[in-house]
Short mmCIF file of C-alpha atoms in Angstrom, two decimals:
data_model
loop_
_atom_site.label_atom_id
_atom_site.label_comp_id
_atom_site.label_asym_id
_atom_site.label_seq_id
_atom_site.Cartn_x
_atom_site.Cartn_y
_atom_site.Cartn_z
CA MET A 1373 -96.56 195.86 67.96
CA SER A 1374 -94.60 195.31 64.51
CA ILE A 1375 -91.79 198.13 64.55
CA ILE A 1376 -90.49 197.66 67.89
CA ASP A 1377 -89.13 194.89 69.49
CA LYS A 1378 -90.51 194.67 72.83
CA HIS A 1379 -87.31 193.39 74.83
CA ILE A 1380 -85.93 196.73 73.77
CA PHE A 1381 -88.70 199.19 75.53
CA PHE A 1382 -88.74 197.09 78.41
CA GLU A 1383 -84.98 197.58 78.62
CA ILE A 1384 -85.24 201.04 78.23
CA LEU A 1385 -88.19 201.37 81.18
CA ARG A 1386 -86.02 199.49 83.50
CA LYS A 1387 -83.36 201.80 82.96
CA TYR A 1388 -85.43 204.93 82.82
CA GLN A 1389 -86.68 203.39 86.67
CA GLN A 1390 -83.36 203.40 87.95
CA GLY A 1391 -82.42 206.85 86.39
CA GLN A 1392 -79.59 205.57 84.06
CA ALA A 1393 -81.86 206.13 80.53
CA SER A 1394 -80.15 208.65 78.43
CA ALA A 1395 -81.62 211.72 76.75
CA GLU A 1396 -82.60 209.88 73.73
CA GLU A 1397 -83.79 206.72 75.66
CA ILE A 1398 -86.24 208.90 77.43
CA ARG A 1399 -87.81 209.85 74.06
CA PHE A 1400 -88.16 206.83 72.79
CA LEU A 1401 -90.02 205.88 75.80
CA HIS A 1402 -92.41 209.11 75.67
CA ALA A 1403 -93.58 207.96 72.19
CA TYR A 1404 -94.24 204.26 72.87
CA TYR A 1405 -95.47 203.93 76.80
CA HIS A 1406 -99.29 204.44 74.63
CA SER A 1407 -98.42 202.29 72.37
CA PHE A 1408 -100.77 199.45 73.50
CA GLU A 1409 -103.74 201.70 72.28
CA VAL A 1410 -102.29 202.08 69.01
CA TYR A 1411 -100.62 198.90 68.24
CA PRO A 1412 -102.28 195.50 69.06
CA ASP A 1413 -100.58 192.41 70.94
CA PHE A 1414 -98.83 194.70 73.38
CA LEU A 1415 -98.96 194.62 77.11
CA VAL A 1416 -97.44 196.93 79.32
CA PRO A 1417 -96.62 196.55 82.86
CA GLU A 1418 -98.13 199.14 85.37
CA ASN A 1419 -96.82 201.21 88.04
CA GLU A 1420 -99.28 204.12 89.30
CA HIS A 1421 -95.74 206.46 90.14
CA LEU A 1422 -93.82 205.59 86.99
CA HIS A 1423 -97.44 206.07 85.21
CA ALA A 1424 -97.92 209.44 86.60
CA LYS A 1425 -94.79 210.42 85.88
CA LEU A 1426 -94.37 209.59 82.16
CA GLU A 1427 -98.06 211.17 81.66
CA ARG A 1428 -96.55 214.66 82.75
CA GLU A 1429 -93.68 214.53 80.50
CA ILE A 1430 -95.54 212.91 77.43
CA LYS A 1431 -97.79 216.01 77.99
CA ASN A 1432 -95.47 218.58 78.02
CA ALA A 1433 -93.31 217.46 75.32
CA VAL A 1434 -96.51 217.23 73.02
CA ASP A 1435 -97.46 220.88 74.29
CA ASN A 1436 -93.83 222.35 72.98
CA GLN A 1437 -94.56 220.69 69.64
CA LEU A 1438 -98.20 222.05 69.68
CA ASN A 1439 -97.09 225.49 70.35
CA GLN A 1440 -94.67 225.47 67.58
CA TYR A 1441 -97.16 224.85 64.83
CA GLN A 1442 -99.99 226.66 64.08
CA ASN A 1443 -101.33 225.72 60.72
CA GLY A 1444 -104.96 225.02 61.78
CA ILE A 1445 -105.00 221.11 62.69
CA LYS A 1446 -107.10 220.55 65.56
CA ARG A 1447 -104.98 219.62 68.75
CA ARG A 1448 -106.03 215.91 68.89
CA LYS A 1449 -104.95 214.80 65.33
CA LEU A 1450 -101.69 216.76 65.24
CA GLN A 1451 -101.10 215.04 68.90
CA LYS A 1452 -101.64 211.50 66.99
CA LEU A 1453 -99.46 212.74 64.60
CA ALA A 1454 -96.68 213.91 66.61
CA PHE A 1455 -96.78 210.23 69.04
CA LYS A 1456 -96.29 208.55 65.46
CA TYR A 1457 -94.06 210.37 64.01
CA ALA A 1458 -92.02 211.06 66.80
CA ALA A 1459 -92.21 207.07 67.73
CA ALA A 1460 -91.16 206.17 64.13
CA ALA A 1461 -88.00 209.01 63.96
CA ILE A 1462 -86.52 207.57 67.33
CA LEU A 1463 -86.82 204.38 66.39
CA ILE A 1464 -84.93 204.54 63.18
CA LEU A 1465 -82.24 207.16 64.52
CA SER A 1466 -81.47 205.69 68.12
CA VAL A 1467 -82.05 202.30 68.61
CA GLY A 1468 -81.53 200.36 64.92
CA SER A 1469 -78.65 198.08 66.76
CA TYR A 1470 -80.60 197.68 69.80
CA PHE A 1471 -83.30 195.54 67.65
CA ILE A 1472 -80.19 193.46 65.72
CA ILE A 1473 -78.97 192.39 69.23
CA SER A 1474 -82.55 192.02 71.10
CA LYS A 1475 -83.41 189.78 68.04
CA LYS A 1476 -80.16 187.27 68.44
CA GLN A 1477 -81.16 186.92 72.27
CA GLY A 1478 -83.61 184.74 74.11
CA THR A 1479 -85.74 183.99 70.93
CA LYS A 1480 -84.95 180.68 70.80
CA LYS A 1481 -85.12 179.64 74.56
CA THR A 1482 -88.58 181.42 74.71
CA GLU A 1483 -89.40 179.81 71.85
CA GLN A 1484 -88.80 176.26 73.31
CA GLU A 1485 -90.45 176.94 76.74
CA LEU A 1486 -94.12 177.99 74.64
CA SER A 1487 -93.91 175.83 72.16
CA LEU A 1488 -96.63 173.30 73.87
CA ALA A 1489 -98.79 176.05 74.29
CA THR A 1490 -98.95 176.62 70.23
CA ARG A 1491 -101.54 173.63 70.13
CA ILE A 1492 -103.68 175.52 72.23
CA VAL A 1493 -105.65 177.24 69.86
CA PRO A 1494 -108.14 180.34 71.03
CA GLY A 1495 -112.18 180.12 70.92
CA GLY A 1496 -114.76 180.12 68.36
CA ASN A 1497 -118.49 179.64 67.31
CA ASN A 1498 -119.64 177.14 69.56
CA ALA A 1499 -123.01 176.94 71.88
CA ILE A 1500 -125.12 173.73 73.00
CA LEU A 1501 -128.96 174.13 72.75
CA THR A 1502 -131.02 172.55 75.17
CA LEU A 1503 -134.92 172.44 74.10
CA ALA A 1504 -137.88 171.81 75.93
CA ASP A 1505 -137.66 168.36 76.26
CA GLY A 1506 -134.49 168.29 77.73
CA SER A 1507 -132.67 166.97 74.09
CA THR A 1508 -129.63 168.81 73.42
CA VAL A 1509 -128.45 170.43 69.87
CA VAL A 1510 -124.69 170.74 69.20
CA LEU A 1511 -124.69 173.97 66.73
CA ASN A 1512 -121.39 173.85 65.23
CA ASP A 1513 -122.20 170.34 64.26
CA ILE A 1514 -125.15 170.99 62.36
CA LYS A 1515 -125.74 172.48 59.20
CA ASN A 1516 -127.76 175.65 58.19
CA GLY A 1517 -131.24 175.63 58.05
CA VAL A 1518 -134.61 174.49 60.72
CA VAL A 1519 -132.99 173.26 63.81
CA ALA A 1520 -136.00 172.29 65.84
CA ASN A 1521 -139.88 173.32 66.12
CA GLU A 1522 -140.45 174.12 69.45
CA ASN A 1523 -144.21 174.55 70.16
CA ASN A 1524 -144.90 178.00 68.51
CA ALA A 1525 -141.46 178.85 67.57
CA VAL A 1526 -139.10 177.77 64.41
CA ILE A 1527 -135.60 177.52 65.65
CA THR A 1528 -133.23 178.45 62.66
CA LYS A 1529 -129.62 178.14 62.54
CA ASN A 1530 -128.39 181.21 60.32
CA GLY A 1531 -124.76 181.00 59.30
CA ASP A 1532 -121.66 180.13 61.54
CA ASP A 1533 -122.54 181.68 64.77
CA GLN A 1534 -126.42 182.19 64.73
CA ILE A 1535 -130.00 180.72 65.41
CA VAL A 1536 -133.31 182.78 65.16
CA TYR A 1537 -136.31 182.20 66.68
CA THR A 1538 -139.20 182.58 64.20
CA LEU A 1539 -143.22 182.29 65.62
CA ASN A 1540 -145.12 180.15 63.77
CA LYS A 1541 -148.31 181.96 63.22
CA ASN A 1542 -149.85 178.87 62.43
CA SER A 1543 -149.21 176.82 65.21
CA SER A 1544 -152.50 176.75 67.73
CA SER A 1545 -149.96 175.81 70.67
CA VAL A 1546 -150.62 177.98 73.83
CA LYS A 1547 -147.97 176.18 75.73
CA VAL A 1548 -144.67 178.59 76.21
CA SER A 1549 -141.22 176.33 76.21
CA GLN A 1550 -137.82 177.26 77.58
CA ASN A 1551 -134.65 176.76 76.17
CA VAL A 1552 -131.48 177.11 77.10
CA LEU A 1553 -128.30 178.17 74.70
CA ALA A 1554 -125.00 178.02 76.51
CA THR A 1555 -121.00 178.11 75.44
CA PRO A 1556 -118.42 176.28 76.67
CA LYS A 1557 -115.48 177.37 77.75
CA GLY A 1558 -113.77 178.78 74.36
CA GLY A 1559 -117.07 179.33 72.60
CA THR A 1560 -119.35 182.52 71.47
CA TYR A 1561 -122.89 182.26 69.87
CA HIS A 1562 -125.75 184.83 68.80
CA VAL A 1563 -129.09 184.10 69.17
CA VAL A 1564 -132.18 186.34 67.63
CA LEU A 1565 -135.18 186.18 70.27
CA PRO A 1566 -138.44 185.75 68.96
CA ASP A 1567 -138.98 189.55 69.73
CA GLY A 1568 -136.20 190.42 67.71
CA THR A 1569 -133.90 191.03 70.35
CA LYS A 1570 -130.82 190.20 69.77
CA VAL A 1571 -128.21 188.32 72.41
CA TRP A 1572 -124.68 187.54 71.98
CA LEU A 1573 -122.84 185.26 74.72
CA ASN A 1574 -119.36 185.19 75.88
CA ALA A 1575 -117.52 182.16 76.29
CA ALA A 1576 -118.76 179.90 79.23
CA SER A 1577 -121.78 181.38 79.49
CA SER A 1578 -125.72 180.90 79.20
CA LEU A 1579 -128.45 182.11 78.41
CA THR A 1580 -132.45 181.13 79.25
CA TYR A 1581 -135.32 182.22 77.39
CA PRO A 1582 -138.82 181.35 76.48
CA THR A 1583 -139.58 180.47 72.90
CA GLU A 1584 -142.99 183.47 72.88
CA PHE A 1585 -142.71 186.50 75.15
CA ILE A 1586 -146.39 186.03 76.57
CA GLY A 1587 -147.60 188.08 79.67
CA LYS A 1588 -146.32 192.13 80.62
CA GLU A 1589 -142.69 191.28 80.77
CA ARG A 1590 -140.16 189.65 78.79
CA ILE A 1591 -138.01 187.92 80.81
CA VAL A 1592 -134.74 186.11 80.58
CA LYS A 1593 -131.89 184.68 82.93
CA VAL A 1594 -128.04 184.92 81.94
CA ASN A 1595 -124.97 183.39 83.85
CA GLY A 1596 -121.49 184.47 82.51
CA GLU A 1597 -121.26 187.32 80.21
CA ALA A 1598 -123.67 188.18 77.43
CA TYR A 1599 -124.55 191.46 75.30
CA PHE A 1600 -127.90 192.62 74.32
CA GLU A 1601 -129.74 195.03 71.81
CA VAL A 1602 -133.18 195.12 72.93
CA ALA A 1603 -136.01 195.28 70.35
CA HIS A 1604 -137.88 198.34 71.65
CA ASN A 1605 -141.54 197.67 73.41
CA GLU A 1606 -143.18 199.97 75.47
CA THR A 1607 -145.88 197.66 76.64
CA LYS A 1608 -143.68 194.97 77.66
CA PRO A 1609 -140.51 195.85 79.55
CA PHE A 1610 -137.53 193.06 79.02
CA LYS A 1611 -135.74 191.94 82.54
CA VAL A 1612 -132.63 190.09 82.55
CA ILE A 1613 -131.81 188.27 85.72
CA ALA A 1614 -128.07 187.92 86.57
CA ALA A 1615 -127.19 186.47 89.89
CA ASN A 1616 -128.79 188.81 92.79
CA GLN A 1617 -129.56 191.52 90.45
CA GLU A 1618 -132.36 192.71 87.52
CA VAL A 1619 -132.24 194.70 84.93
CA ALA A 1620 -135.00 196.01 83.20
CA VAL A 1621 -135.33 198.03 80.15
CA LEU A 1622 -138.10 198.99 76.89
CA GLY A 1623 -134.72 199.04 74.33
CA THR A 1624 -131.68 199.47 74.57
CA HIS A 1625 -127.91 198.19 74.17
CA PHE A 1626 -126.00 197.03 76.83
CA ASN A 1627 -123.50 194.65 78.40
CA VAL A 1628 -124.06 192.21 81.54
CA ASN A 1629 -120.69 190.31 83.05
CA SER A 1630 -122.10 187.92 85.69
CA TYR A 1631 -119.36 184.95 86.42
CA ALA A 1632 -119.01 183.23 89.52
CA SER A 1633 -115.48 183.81 89.40
CA GLU A 1634 -115.67 187.33 89.20
CA ALA A 1635 -116.21 189.78 92.50
CA ALA A 1636 -118.99 191.53 91.16
CA VAL A 1637 -121.73 191.96 88.26
CA LYS A 1638 -121.18 194.68 85.78
CA THR A 1639 -123.82 196.20 83.62
CA THR A 1640 -122.76 198.25 81.47
CA LEU A 1641 -124.98 201.01 79.24
CA LEU A 1642 -124.07 201.88 75.80
CA GLN A 1643 -127.73 203.01 74.73
CA GLY A 1644 -130.40 204.39 76.11
CA SER A 1645 -131.36 203.45 80.18
CA VAL A 1646 -131.91 200.55 82.30
CA ARG A 1647 -132.84 200.27 85.64
CA VAL A 1648 -130.44 197.99 87.82
CA SER A 1649 -131.82 196.36 90.57
CA LEU A 1650 -130.67 194.19 93.28
CA ILE A 1651 -132.67 191.00 94.39
CA GLU A 1652 -133.29 191.66 98.23
CA ASN A 1653 -130.23 192.23 99.79
CA GLU A 1654 -129.59 188.99 102.53
CA ARG A 1655 -127.48 191.93 104.17
CA THR A 1656 -130.43 194.94 104.42
CA LYS A 1657 -133.70 193.66 103.37
CA GLN A 1658 -133.72 196.57 101.13
CA THR A 1659 -133.73 196.68 97.50
CA SER A 1660 -131.61 198.67 96.22
CA VAL A 1661 -131.99 200.41 92.34
CA VAL A 1662 -130.28 202.59 90.13
CA ILE A 1663 -131.11 204.01 87.16
CA LEU A 1664 -127.80 203.97 84.32
CA LYS A 1665 -127.12 206.39 81.75
CA PRO A 1666 -125.13 205.68 78.69
CA GLY A 1667 -121.49 205.33 79.55
CA GLN A 1668 -122.47 204.25 83.08
CA GLN A 1669 -121.27 200.91 84.61
CA SER A 1670 -122.94 199.25 87.60
CA LEU A 1671 -121.39 197.04 89.67
CA SER A 1672 -123.69 194.70 92.41
CA ASN A 1673 -122.75 192.52 95.03
CA GLN A 1674 -123.95 193.14 98.40
CA TYR A 1675 -124.88 196.69 97.34
CA LEU A 1676 -124.81 198.67 94.17
CA VAL A 1677 -122.40 201.32 93.09
CA VAL A 1678 -122.44 203.28 89.74
CA GLN A 1679 -119.30 204.67 87.94
CA GLN A 1680 -117.92 205.48 84.50
CA ALA A 1681 -117.22 202.62 81.88
CA ASP A 1682 -114.41 202.20 79.63
CA ILE A 1683 -116.88 200.90 76.78
CA LYS A 1684 -114.12 199.94 74.10
CA GLN A 1685 -112.51 197.78 76.71
CA VAL A 1686 -116.10 196.31 78.21
CA MET A 1687 -116.86 195.70 74.26
CA GLY A 1688 -113.58 194.04 73.70
CA TRP A 1689 -114.64 190.52 73.67
CA LYS A 1690 -117.55 190.98 71.27
CA ASN A 1691 -115.39 192.69 69.10
CA GLY A 1692 -112.42 189.62 69.45
CA ASP A 1693 -110.04 191.61 71.34
CA PHE A 1694 -108.47 191.48 75.04
CA ILE A 1695 -108.52 194.65 76.24
CA PHE A 1696 -106.61 194.84 79.90
CA LYS A 1697 -106.48 198.76 81.28
CA ARG A 1698 -104.58 198.03 84.79
CA ALA A 1699 -106.27 194.73 85.03
CA PRO A 1700 -104.98 192.56 87.77
CA LEU A 1701 -103.08 189.43 86.58
CA ASP A 1702 -105.33 186.88 88.11
CA GLU A 1703 -108.30 188.57 86.30
CA ILE A 1704 -106.36 188.40 83.06
CA MET A 1705 -105.54 184.79 83.89
CA ARG A 1706 -109.05 184.15 84.26
CA GLU A 1707 -110.05 185.43 80.84
CA LEU A 1708 -107.53 183.41 79.20
CA GLU A 1709 -109.30 180.45 81.25
CA ARG A 1710 -112.50 181.15 79.83
CA TRP A 1711 -111.30 181.61 76.17
CA TYR A 1712 -108.66 178.79 75.90
CA ASP A 1713 -110.05 175.99 77.99
CA ILE A 1714 -107.12 175.99 80.12
CA GLU A 1715 -106.33 175.46 83.77
CA VAL A 1716 -104.55 178.12 85.79
CA GLU A 1717 -102.33 177.86 89.15
CA PHE A 1718 -100.50 180.64 90.42
CA THR A 1719 -97.29 179.58 92.49
CA THR A 1720 -97.60 180.96 96.22
CA ASP A 1721 -94.73 183.65 95.76
CA ILE A 1722 -96.31 185.28 92.60
CA ARG A 1723 -97.99 188.57 92.97
CA ILE A 1724 -101.68 188.09 91.29
CA ASP A 1725 -102.32 191.92 92.16
CA ARG A 1726 -99.90 193.40 89.87
CA THR A 1727 -101.74 195.02 87.00
CA TYR A 1728 -101.27 195.29 82.97
CA SER A 1729 -102.39 197.32 80.22
CA GLY A 1730 -102.59 195.95 77.00
CA LEU A 1731 -104.23 194.79 73.32
CA LEU A 1732 -104.34 191.20 72.32
CA SER A 1733 -106.61 189.38 69.35
CA ARG A 1734 -108.89 187.07 71.00
CA SER A 1735 -107.69 185.17 67.30
CA LYS A 1736 -104.04 184.24 68.91
CA ASN A 1737 -103.02 180.94 69.69
CA LEU A 1738 -102.29 180.84 73.51
CA ALA A 1739 -98.72 180.40 73.00
CA THR A 1740 -98.04 184.06 71.27
CA VAL A 1741 -100.68 185.79 74.30
CA LEU A 1742 -98.62 184.19 76.90
CA LYS A 1743 -95.12 185.29 75.00
CA MET A 1744 -96.68 188.75 75.33
CA LEU A 1745 -97.53 188.19 79.12
CA LYS A 1746 -93.57 187.00 79.80
CA SER A 1747 -92.09 189.35 77.42
CA THR A 1748 -93.06 192.05 80.94
CA GLY A 1749 -89.81 190.23 82.51
CA GLN A 1750 -92.03 189.42 85.42
CA ILE A 1751 -93.75 186.26 85.07
CA LYS A 1752 -93.07 182.73 83.40
CA PHE A 1753 -95.24 179.85 82.67
CA GLU A 1754 -94.38 176.19 83.14
CA ILE A 1755 -97.35 174.08 80.46
CA GLU A 1756 -98.55 170.63 80.93
CA GLY A 1757 -101.38 169.70 78.45
CA LYS A 1758 -103.90 172.93 79.33
CA LYS A 1759 -102.51 173.15 82.78
CA ILE A 1760 -100.85 176.72 82.84
CA LYS A 1761 -98.54 177.15 86.06
CA VAL A 1762 -97.71 180.78 86.41
CA THR A 1763 -94.27 181.64 88.37
CA GLU A 1764 -92.60 185.00 89.44
CA ILE A 1765 -89.17 185.56 87.51
CA ASN A 1766 -86.86 186.53 90.30
#
């Protein structure tokens, strides 16, 4: 967030919670409370009561402004303009002195505390391909071109982050091989399967698939997180096995998050239709099945639950962002562990259930991200190599 100092925001937020904020500071808070949706690199600590109160006040303030104008501008557009110009005006007129003071305080200490984290860079295009004979190829170490010939398929590296499988029409082999594409912590990669299906792998994930889809089904297995754009084929369903669930489609776009460290497998549908089923529930000895519509998400563990999804948040990783919406601290730190290849430890006194909202670019180094979290005034970090200890600020 480039036009406001975050320390000012949180100081005013503290005063507001204690009933000590001035009228100008309250107007300032109204303008900036949802700024993480507009400005990147901003985190807001969540508080249900505070959030609801501010929501009501912001709505009333915006409605009052809207009622003063009858110029034909659509409500949504005017609302965005109201926030934008109110924020800029309040910043210039009300808190110029706060900005100068805040710049002089705390910056040097923060830089010293987090200087070690500047060495921990974000992830990038990095994956290992395991071929049928067990040999491996470190994809970011080789040049573009043919990677390998697997019986009936030619594997080609195309660009920095993609491999493509092309069926060899001249091959007489009837043998189908299984390949595994795996990303380490801090790695992502993209593969085009033999049927034209496109798959993007997030960090610390793997995809197991055949070099050619034969038979009545196209079956792959995923661990971790992957986004699929499935090539349509009415006669040959595409199935994804992830943990204890199966996703069956004909042709569609969806995301599967099946990290073992998360409480449930999440399947989110962007386009088309998918059927999600549990692979025999050990508790009930029954198979649960749900059909997802675009915008819906299933959560599966012992049971299947369907809810509306925040597509922007779900797809943040693929689009190069961390997007948190009331996310618990431990969930945030697990994402950082996977992307920055770090090890996180919490002290016993810390509240890992405290939630935060914000948008951060995944291209930032770890120091930048930790500074954003530290700026909430609730937590701090001790750094030793790639070990990060999270402690409470008393």
